[in-house]
Coordinates of C-alpha atoms and ligand atoms in Angstrom, one line a residue:
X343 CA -15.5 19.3 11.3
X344 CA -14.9 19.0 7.4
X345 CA -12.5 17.5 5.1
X346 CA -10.3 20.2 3.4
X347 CA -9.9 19.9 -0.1
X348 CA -8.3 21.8 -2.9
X349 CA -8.4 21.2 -7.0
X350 CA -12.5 20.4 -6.3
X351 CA -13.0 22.4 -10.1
X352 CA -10.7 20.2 -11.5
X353 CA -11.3 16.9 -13.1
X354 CA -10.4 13.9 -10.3
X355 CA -10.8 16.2 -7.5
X356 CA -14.7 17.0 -8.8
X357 CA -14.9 13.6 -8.7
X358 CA -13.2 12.9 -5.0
X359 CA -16.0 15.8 -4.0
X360 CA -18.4 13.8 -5.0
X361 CA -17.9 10.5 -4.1
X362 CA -16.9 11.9 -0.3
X363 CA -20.3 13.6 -0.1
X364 CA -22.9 11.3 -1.8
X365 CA -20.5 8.0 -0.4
X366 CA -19.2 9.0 2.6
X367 CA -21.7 11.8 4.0
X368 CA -18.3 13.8 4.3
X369 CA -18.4 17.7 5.0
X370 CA -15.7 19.5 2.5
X371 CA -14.1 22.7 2.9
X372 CA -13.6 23.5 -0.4
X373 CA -10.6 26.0 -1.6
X374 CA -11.7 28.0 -5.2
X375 CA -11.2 30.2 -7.2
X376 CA -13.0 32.7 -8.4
X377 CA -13.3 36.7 -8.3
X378 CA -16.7 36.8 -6.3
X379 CA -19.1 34.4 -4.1
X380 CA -21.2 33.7 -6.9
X381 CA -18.6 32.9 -9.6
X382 CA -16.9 30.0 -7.3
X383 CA -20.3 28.7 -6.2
X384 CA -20.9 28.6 -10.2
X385 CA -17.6 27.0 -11.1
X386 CA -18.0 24.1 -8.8
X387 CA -21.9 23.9 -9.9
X388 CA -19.1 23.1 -13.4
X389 CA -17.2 20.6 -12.0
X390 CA -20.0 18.6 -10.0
X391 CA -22.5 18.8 -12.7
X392 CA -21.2 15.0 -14.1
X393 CA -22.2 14.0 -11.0
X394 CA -24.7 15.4 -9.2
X395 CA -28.1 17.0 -10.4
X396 CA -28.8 20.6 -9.4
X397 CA -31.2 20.1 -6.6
X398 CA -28.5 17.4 -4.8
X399 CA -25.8 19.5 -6.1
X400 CA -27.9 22.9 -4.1
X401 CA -28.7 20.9 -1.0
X402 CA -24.8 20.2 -0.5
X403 CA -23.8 23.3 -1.0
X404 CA -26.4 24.5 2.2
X405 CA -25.3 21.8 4.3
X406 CA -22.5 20.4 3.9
X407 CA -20.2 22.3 1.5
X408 CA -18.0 25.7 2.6
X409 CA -16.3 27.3 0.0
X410 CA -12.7 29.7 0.9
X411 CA -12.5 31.6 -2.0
X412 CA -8.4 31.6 -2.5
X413 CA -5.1 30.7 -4.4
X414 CA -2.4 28.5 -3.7
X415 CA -0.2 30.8 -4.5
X416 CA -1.1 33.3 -2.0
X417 CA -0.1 33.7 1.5
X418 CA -2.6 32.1 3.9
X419 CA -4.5 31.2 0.4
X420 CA -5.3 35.3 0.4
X421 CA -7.9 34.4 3.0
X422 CA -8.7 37.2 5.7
X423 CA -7.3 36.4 8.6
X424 CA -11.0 35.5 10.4
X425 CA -11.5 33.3 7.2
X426 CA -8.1 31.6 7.2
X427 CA -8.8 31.0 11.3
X428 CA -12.3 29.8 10.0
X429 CA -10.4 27.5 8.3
X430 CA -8.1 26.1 10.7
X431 CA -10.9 25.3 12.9
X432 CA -13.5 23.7 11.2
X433 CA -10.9 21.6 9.5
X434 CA -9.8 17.7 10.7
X435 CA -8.2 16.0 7.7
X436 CA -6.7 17.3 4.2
X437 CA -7.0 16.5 0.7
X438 CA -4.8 18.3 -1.3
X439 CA -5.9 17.3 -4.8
X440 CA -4.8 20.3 -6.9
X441 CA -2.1 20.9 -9.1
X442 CA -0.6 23.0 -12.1
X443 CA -0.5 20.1 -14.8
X444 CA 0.9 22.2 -17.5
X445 CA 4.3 20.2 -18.2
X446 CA 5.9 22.8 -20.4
X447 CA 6.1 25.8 -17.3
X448 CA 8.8 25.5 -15.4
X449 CA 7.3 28.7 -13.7
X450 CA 4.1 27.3 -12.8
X451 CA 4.7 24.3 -11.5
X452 CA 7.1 25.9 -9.5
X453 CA 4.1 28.1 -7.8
X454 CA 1.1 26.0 -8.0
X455 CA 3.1 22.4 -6.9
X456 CA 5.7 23.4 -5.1
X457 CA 4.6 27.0 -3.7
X458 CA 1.1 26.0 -3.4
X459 CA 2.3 22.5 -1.1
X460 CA 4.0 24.5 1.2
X461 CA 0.6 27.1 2.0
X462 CA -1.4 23.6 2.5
X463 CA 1.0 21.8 4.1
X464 CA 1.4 25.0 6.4
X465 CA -2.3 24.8 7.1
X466 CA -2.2 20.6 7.7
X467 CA 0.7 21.9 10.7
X468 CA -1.9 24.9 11.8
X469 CA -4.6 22.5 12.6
X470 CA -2.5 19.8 13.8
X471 CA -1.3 22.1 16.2
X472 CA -4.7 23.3 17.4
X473 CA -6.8 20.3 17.6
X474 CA -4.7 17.1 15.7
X475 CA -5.4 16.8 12.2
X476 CA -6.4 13.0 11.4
X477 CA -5.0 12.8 8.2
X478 CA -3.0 14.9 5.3
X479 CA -3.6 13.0 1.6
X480 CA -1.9 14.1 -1.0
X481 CA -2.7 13.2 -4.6
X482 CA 0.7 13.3 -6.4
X483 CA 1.4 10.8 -10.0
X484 CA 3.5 7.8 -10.8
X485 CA 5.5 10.4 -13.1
X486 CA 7.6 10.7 -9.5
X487 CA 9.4 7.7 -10.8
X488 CA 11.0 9.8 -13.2
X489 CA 12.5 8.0 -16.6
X490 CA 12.1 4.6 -17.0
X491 CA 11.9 2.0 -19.3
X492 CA 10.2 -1.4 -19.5
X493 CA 10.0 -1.9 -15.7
X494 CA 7.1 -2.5 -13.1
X495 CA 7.2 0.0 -10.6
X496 CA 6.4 -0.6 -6.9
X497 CA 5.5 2.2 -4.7
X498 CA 9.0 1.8 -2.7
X499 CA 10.5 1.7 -5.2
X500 CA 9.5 5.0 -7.2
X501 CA 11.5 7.7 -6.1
X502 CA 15.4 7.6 -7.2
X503 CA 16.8 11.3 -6.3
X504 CA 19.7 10.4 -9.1
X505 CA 17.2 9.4 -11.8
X506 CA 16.0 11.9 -14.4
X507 CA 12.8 13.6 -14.8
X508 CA 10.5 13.9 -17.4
X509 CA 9.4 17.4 -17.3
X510 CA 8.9 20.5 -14.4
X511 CA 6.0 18.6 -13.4
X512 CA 7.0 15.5 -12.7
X513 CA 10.1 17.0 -10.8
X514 CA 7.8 19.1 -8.7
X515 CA 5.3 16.7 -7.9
X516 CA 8.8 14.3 -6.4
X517 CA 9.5 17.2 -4.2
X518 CA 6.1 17.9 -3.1
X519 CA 6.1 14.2 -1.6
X520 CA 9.4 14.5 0.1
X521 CA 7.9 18.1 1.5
X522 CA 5.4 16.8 2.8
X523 CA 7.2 13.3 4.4
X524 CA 10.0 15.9 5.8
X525 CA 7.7 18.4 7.3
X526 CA 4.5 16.0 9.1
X527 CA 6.8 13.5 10.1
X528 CA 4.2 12.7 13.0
X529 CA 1.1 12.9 11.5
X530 CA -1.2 10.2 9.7
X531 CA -0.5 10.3 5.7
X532 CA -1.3 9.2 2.6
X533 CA 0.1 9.9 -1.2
X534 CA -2.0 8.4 -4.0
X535 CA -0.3 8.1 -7.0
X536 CA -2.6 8.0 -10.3
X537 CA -1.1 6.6 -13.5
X538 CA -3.0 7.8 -16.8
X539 CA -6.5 8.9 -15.4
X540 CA -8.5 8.5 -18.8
X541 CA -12.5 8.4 -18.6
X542 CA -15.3 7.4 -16.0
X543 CA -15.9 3.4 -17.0
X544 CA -19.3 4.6 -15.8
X545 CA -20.2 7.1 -18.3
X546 CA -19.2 8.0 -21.4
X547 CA -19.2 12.1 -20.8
X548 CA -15.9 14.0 -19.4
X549 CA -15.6 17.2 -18.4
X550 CA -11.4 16.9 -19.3
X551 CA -10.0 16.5 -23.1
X552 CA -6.1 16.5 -22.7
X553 CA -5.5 13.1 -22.7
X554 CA -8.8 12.0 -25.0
X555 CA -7.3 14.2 -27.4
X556 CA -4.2 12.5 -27.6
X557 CA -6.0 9.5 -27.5
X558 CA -8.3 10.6 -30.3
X559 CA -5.3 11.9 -32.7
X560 CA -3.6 8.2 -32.1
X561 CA -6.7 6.3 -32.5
X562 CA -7.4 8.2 -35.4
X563 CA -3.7 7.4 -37.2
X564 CA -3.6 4.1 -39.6
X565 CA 0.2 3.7 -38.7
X566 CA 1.4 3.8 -35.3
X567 CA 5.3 4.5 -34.5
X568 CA 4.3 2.4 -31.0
X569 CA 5.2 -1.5 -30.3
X570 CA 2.3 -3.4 -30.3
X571 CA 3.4 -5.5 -27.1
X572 CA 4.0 -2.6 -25.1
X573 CA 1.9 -2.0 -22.1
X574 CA 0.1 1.7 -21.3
X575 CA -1.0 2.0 -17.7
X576 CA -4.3 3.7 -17.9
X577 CA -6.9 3.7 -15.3
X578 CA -10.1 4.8 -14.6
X579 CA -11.3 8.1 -13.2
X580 CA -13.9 6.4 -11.0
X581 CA -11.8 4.1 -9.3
X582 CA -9.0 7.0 -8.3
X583 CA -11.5 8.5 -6.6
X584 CA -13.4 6.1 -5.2
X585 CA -9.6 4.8 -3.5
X586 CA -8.5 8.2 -2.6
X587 CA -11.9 8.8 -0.7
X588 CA -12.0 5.1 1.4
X589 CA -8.7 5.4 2.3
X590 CA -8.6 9.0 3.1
X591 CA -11.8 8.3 5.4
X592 CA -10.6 5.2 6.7
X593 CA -9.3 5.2 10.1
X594 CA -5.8 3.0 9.8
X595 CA -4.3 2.8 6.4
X596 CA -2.1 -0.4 5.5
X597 CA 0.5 2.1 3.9
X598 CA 1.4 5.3 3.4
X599 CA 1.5 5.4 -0.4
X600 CA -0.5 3.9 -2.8
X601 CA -0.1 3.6 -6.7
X602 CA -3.6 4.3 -8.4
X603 CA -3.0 2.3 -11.5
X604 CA -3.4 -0.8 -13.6
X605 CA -0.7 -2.2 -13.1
X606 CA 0.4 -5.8 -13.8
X607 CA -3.1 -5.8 -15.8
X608 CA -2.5 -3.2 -17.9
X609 CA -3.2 -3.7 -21.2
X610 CA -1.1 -3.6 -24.3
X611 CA -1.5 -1.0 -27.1
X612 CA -2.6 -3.5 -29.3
X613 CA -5.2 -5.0 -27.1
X614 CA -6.4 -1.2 -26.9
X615 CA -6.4 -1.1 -31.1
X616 CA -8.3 -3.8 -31.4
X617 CA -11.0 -3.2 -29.5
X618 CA -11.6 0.2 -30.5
X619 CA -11.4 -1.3 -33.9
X620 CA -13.8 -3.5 -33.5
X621 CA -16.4 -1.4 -31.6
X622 CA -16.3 1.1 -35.5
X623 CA -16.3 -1.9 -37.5
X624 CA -12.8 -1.2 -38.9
X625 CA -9.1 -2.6 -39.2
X626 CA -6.5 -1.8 -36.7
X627 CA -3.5 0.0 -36.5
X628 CA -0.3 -1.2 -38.6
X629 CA 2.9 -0.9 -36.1
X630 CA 6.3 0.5 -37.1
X631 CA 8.0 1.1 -34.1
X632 CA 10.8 2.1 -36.4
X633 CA 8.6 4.9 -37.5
X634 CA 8.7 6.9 -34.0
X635 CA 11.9 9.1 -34.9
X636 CA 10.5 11.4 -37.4
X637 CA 6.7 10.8 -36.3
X638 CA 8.4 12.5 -33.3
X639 CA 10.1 15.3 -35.7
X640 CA 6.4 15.4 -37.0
X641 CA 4.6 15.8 -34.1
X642 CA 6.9 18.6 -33.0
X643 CA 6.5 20.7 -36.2
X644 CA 2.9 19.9 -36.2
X645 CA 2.8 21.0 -32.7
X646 CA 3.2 24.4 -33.5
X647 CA 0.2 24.9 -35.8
X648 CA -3.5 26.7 -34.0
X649 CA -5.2 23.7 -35.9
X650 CA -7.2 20.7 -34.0
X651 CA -4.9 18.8 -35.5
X652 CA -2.1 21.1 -34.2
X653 CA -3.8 20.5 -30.8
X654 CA -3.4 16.8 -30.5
X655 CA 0.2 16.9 -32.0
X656 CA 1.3 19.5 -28.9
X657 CA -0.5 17.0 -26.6
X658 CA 0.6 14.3 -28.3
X659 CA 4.7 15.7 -28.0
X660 CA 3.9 16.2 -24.3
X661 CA 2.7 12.4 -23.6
X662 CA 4.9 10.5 -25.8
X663 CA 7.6 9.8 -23.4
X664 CA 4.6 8.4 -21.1
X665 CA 3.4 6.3 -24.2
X666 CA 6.6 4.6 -25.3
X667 CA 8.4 4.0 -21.6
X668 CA 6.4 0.5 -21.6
X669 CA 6.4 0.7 -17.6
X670 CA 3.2 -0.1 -15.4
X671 CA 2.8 0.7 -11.6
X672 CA 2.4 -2.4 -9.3
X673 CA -1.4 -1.8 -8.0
X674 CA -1.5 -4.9 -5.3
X675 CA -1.6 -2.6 -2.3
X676 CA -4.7 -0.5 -3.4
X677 CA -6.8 -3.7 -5.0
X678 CA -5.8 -5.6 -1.7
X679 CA -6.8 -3.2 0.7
X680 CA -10.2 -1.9 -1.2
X681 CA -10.9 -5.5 -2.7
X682 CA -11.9 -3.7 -5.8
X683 CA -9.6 -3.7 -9.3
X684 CA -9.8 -0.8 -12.5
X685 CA -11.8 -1.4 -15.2
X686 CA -9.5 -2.0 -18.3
X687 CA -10.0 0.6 -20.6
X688 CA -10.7 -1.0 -23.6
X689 CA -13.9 -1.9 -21.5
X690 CA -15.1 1.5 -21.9
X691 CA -12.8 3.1 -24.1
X692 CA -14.8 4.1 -27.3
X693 CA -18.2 5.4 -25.7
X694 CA -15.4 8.0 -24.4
X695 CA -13.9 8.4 -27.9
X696 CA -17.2 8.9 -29.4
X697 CA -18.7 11.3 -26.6
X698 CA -15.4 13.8 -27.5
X699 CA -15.6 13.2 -31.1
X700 CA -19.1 14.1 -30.9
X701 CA -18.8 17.3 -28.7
X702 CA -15.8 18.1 -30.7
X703 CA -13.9 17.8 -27.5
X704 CA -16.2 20.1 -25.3
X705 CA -18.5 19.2 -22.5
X706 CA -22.1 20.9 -23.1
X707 CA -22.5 22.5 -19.7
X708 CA -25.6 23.5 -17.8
X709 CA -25.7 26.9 -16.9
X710 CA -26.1 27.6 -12.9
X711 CA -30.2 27.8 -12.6
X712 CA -31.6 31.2 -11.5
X713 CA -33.4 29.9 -8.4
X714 CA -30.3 29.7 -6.8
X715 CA -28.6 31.7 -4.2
X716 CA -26.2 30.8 -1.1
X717 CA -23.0 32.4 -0.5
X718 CA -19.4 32.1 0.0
X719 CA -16.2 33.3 2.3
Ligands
LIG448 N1 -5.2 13.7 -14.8 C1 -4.3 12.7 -14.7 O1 -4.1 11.9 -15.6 C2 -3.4 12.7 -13.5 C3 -2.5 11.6 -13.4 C4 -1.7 11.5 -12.2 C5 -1.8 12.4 -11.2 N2 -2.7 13.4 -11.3 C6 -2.8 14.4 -10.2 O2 -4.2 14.6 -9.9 C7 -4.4 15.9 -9.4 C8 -5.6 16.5 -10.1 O3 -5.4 16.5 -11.5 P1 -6.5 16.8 -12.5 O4 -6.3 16.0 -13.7 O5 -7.8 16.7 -11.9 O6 -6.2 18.3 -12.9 P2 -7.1 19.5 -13.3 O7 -8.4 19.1 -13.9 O8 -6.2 20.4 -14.1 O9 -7.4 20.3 -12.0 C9 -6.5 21.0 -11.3 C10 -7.2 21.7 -10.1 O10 -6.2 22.4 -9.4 C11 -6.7 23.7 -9.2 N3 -5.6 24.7 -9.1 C12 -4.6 24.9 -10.0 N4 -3.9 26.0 -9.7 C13 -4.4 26.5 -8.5 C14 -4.2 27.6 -7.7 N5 -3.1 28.4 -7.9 N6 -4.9 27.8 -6.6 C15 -6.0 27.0 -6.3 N7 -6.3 25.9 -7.1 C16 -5.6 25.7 -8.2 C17 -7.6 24.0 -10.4 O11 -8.4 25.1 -10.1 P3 -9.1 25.9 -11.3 O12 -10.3 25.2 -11.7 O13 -9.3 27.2 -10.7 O14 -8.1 26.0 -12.4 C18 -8.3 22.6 -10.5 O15 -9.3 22.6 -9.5 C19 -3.1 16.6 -9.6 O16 -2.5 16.7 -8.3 C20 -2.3 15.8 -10.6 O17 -0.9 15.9 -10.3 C21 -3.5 13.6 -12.5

């Protein structure tokens, strides 16, 4: 019997894969896509390649790894029917990790969150009908809490069905969670809710710029339109993962929903400044929180530019609202139960920076080696 798992090409989810099959000696069916056999085994070779070599990475795929070649978006995944039954039956729990993170598409987060949900959700009910499913997990994000302002937000506490949204994501993500509560009422579940992931405090490489880049085009700015004092909850990829695997494994869970955050120990920007600013031998940041008006008009007319520069500022105009609502995500029932805390991020914070300055935001990827064969549904 295997764990089914979706978003396994994407960045936490690559990183769940792992941890569940070098930590946990977990076997993963593994939803993918890609146009042929080859291509999908190729793309997650992409995806695990931070954390595996190619000879563990080969050995996992013969033993203990099964990719289903599908969408979300597609009835049944677009599996054939002996697949999709394939699937059903070799499956015992449920990870569903992916998601369309593209804020600005009403249209995709409608198919990929809230379509796609339903298809894995009607798979979780499949299995539980045929032989129990153990446990359904579903990665979902603190943006669920919706807009907020200088507040620390416990899990209970999060969703408020009269509050606004930030974006089509966040609103689809609130729904997936009640979707899922609604139609499992029975069976063992978890949602993890990640804050900011940002960086692996084990390494300095990523395989996802989004956020960095952001982070880069801020860190890169003498004047800041922030306030100093304010608090960013930012956690590390390593330890989302690591939490979403032990508790998804775990036979009794203390709750059903965890933040996956910093919390009460998040740090402030100018904690975060300073240290960059002192790991490059330079001064910090002025702040002029009065400033954030027109850097806003700014960063919206910059946003429109096909520059690198024009890049951060569209990524920048999509994170502000998470940068300047100075609200963290009460973490005491994840540290508790896994007796294990984030790393702060200004622990690890400009190895990151450098690595994507460096690469000029691009991961240097090894190319699938030609010994290799295998096959998928
Ligand atoms: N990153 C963060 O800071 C953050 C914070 C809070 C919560 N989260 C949550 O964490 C989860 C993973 O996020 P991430 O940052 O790892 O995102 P990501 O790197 O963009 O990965 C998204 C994954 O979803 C898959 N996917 C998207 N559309 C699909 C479709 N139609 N059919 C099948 N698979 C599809 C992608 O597959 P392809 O490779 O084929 O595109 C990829 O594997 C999401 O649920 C997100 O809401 C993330």
């Amino acid at each position: 019997m295997a764990i089914f798992l979706t978003g396994s090409t994407g960045y936490i989810g690559a990183h769940v894969a792992a941890n569940l099959l070098s930590e946990h000696g977990a076997s993963l069916n593994l939803l993918v896509r890609a146009r042929d056999p080859h291509e999908a085994e190729e793309r997650l070779w992409r995806g695990l390649q931070l954390h595996l070599d190619f000879p563990a990475f080969y050995e996992y795929l013969q033993t203990r790894v099964r990719i289903f070649r599908g969408d979300l978006t597609s009835e049944r995944f677009g599996l054939s029917t002996d697949n999709y039954d394939r699937l059903v039956h070799t499956t015992d729990s449920v990870i569903h990790c992916a998601a369309s993170l593209n804020r600005k598409s009403e249209k995709s987060c409608m198919n990929v969150n809230l379509r796609g949900t339903l298809e894995v959700l009607n798979l979780g009910m499949r299995v539980n009908h045929y032989h129990g499913l153990r446990r359904f997990s579903h990665v979902s994000t603190v943006a669920v809490a919706g807009q907020r302002q200088d507040e620390v937000v416990t899990e209970d506490n999060s969703i408020d069905w009269n509050r606004s949204d930030y974006d089509p994501y966040a609103r689809t993500k609130k729904f997936c969670e009640h979707m899922i509560r609604q139609l499992l009422p029975e069976v063992p579940k978890t949602i993890f809710r990640p804050s900011i992931v940002l960086g692996d405090s084990r390494r300095a490489e990523t395989t996802q710029f989004d956020m960095v880049r952001a982070f880069v085009f801020l860190a890169g700015l003498p004047v800041l339109p922030l306030r100093s004092k304010d608090r960013v909850d930012i956690v590390n990829v390593d330890f989302v993962a690591d939490a979403i695997a032990t508790l998804h494994v775990k036979e009794k869970t203390q709750f059903d929903t965890y933040h996956l955050s910093s919390g009460r120990e998040s740090q402030t920007f100018r904690q975060l400044t300073e240290s960059l600013a002192a790991a490059q031998d330079k001064r910090g940041p002025i702040y002029l929180p009065f400033l954030q008006r027109p850097f806003t008009s700014s960063v919206n007319a910059l946003s429109n530019r096909k520059s690198a520069i024009g890049r951060g500022a569209a990524l920048m105009k999509v994170f502000m609202p998470y940068l300047t609502f100075n609200t963290v995500f009460d973490n005491t029932r994840v540290t508790t139960e896994l007796g294990r805390r984030p790393v702060p991020f200004s622990q690890y914070s400009y190895p990151l920076l450098k690595f994507s300055r460096e690469t000029n935001f691009t991961y240097p990827y090894r190319e699938w080696s030609a010994q290799a064969g295998g096959s998928a549904a």
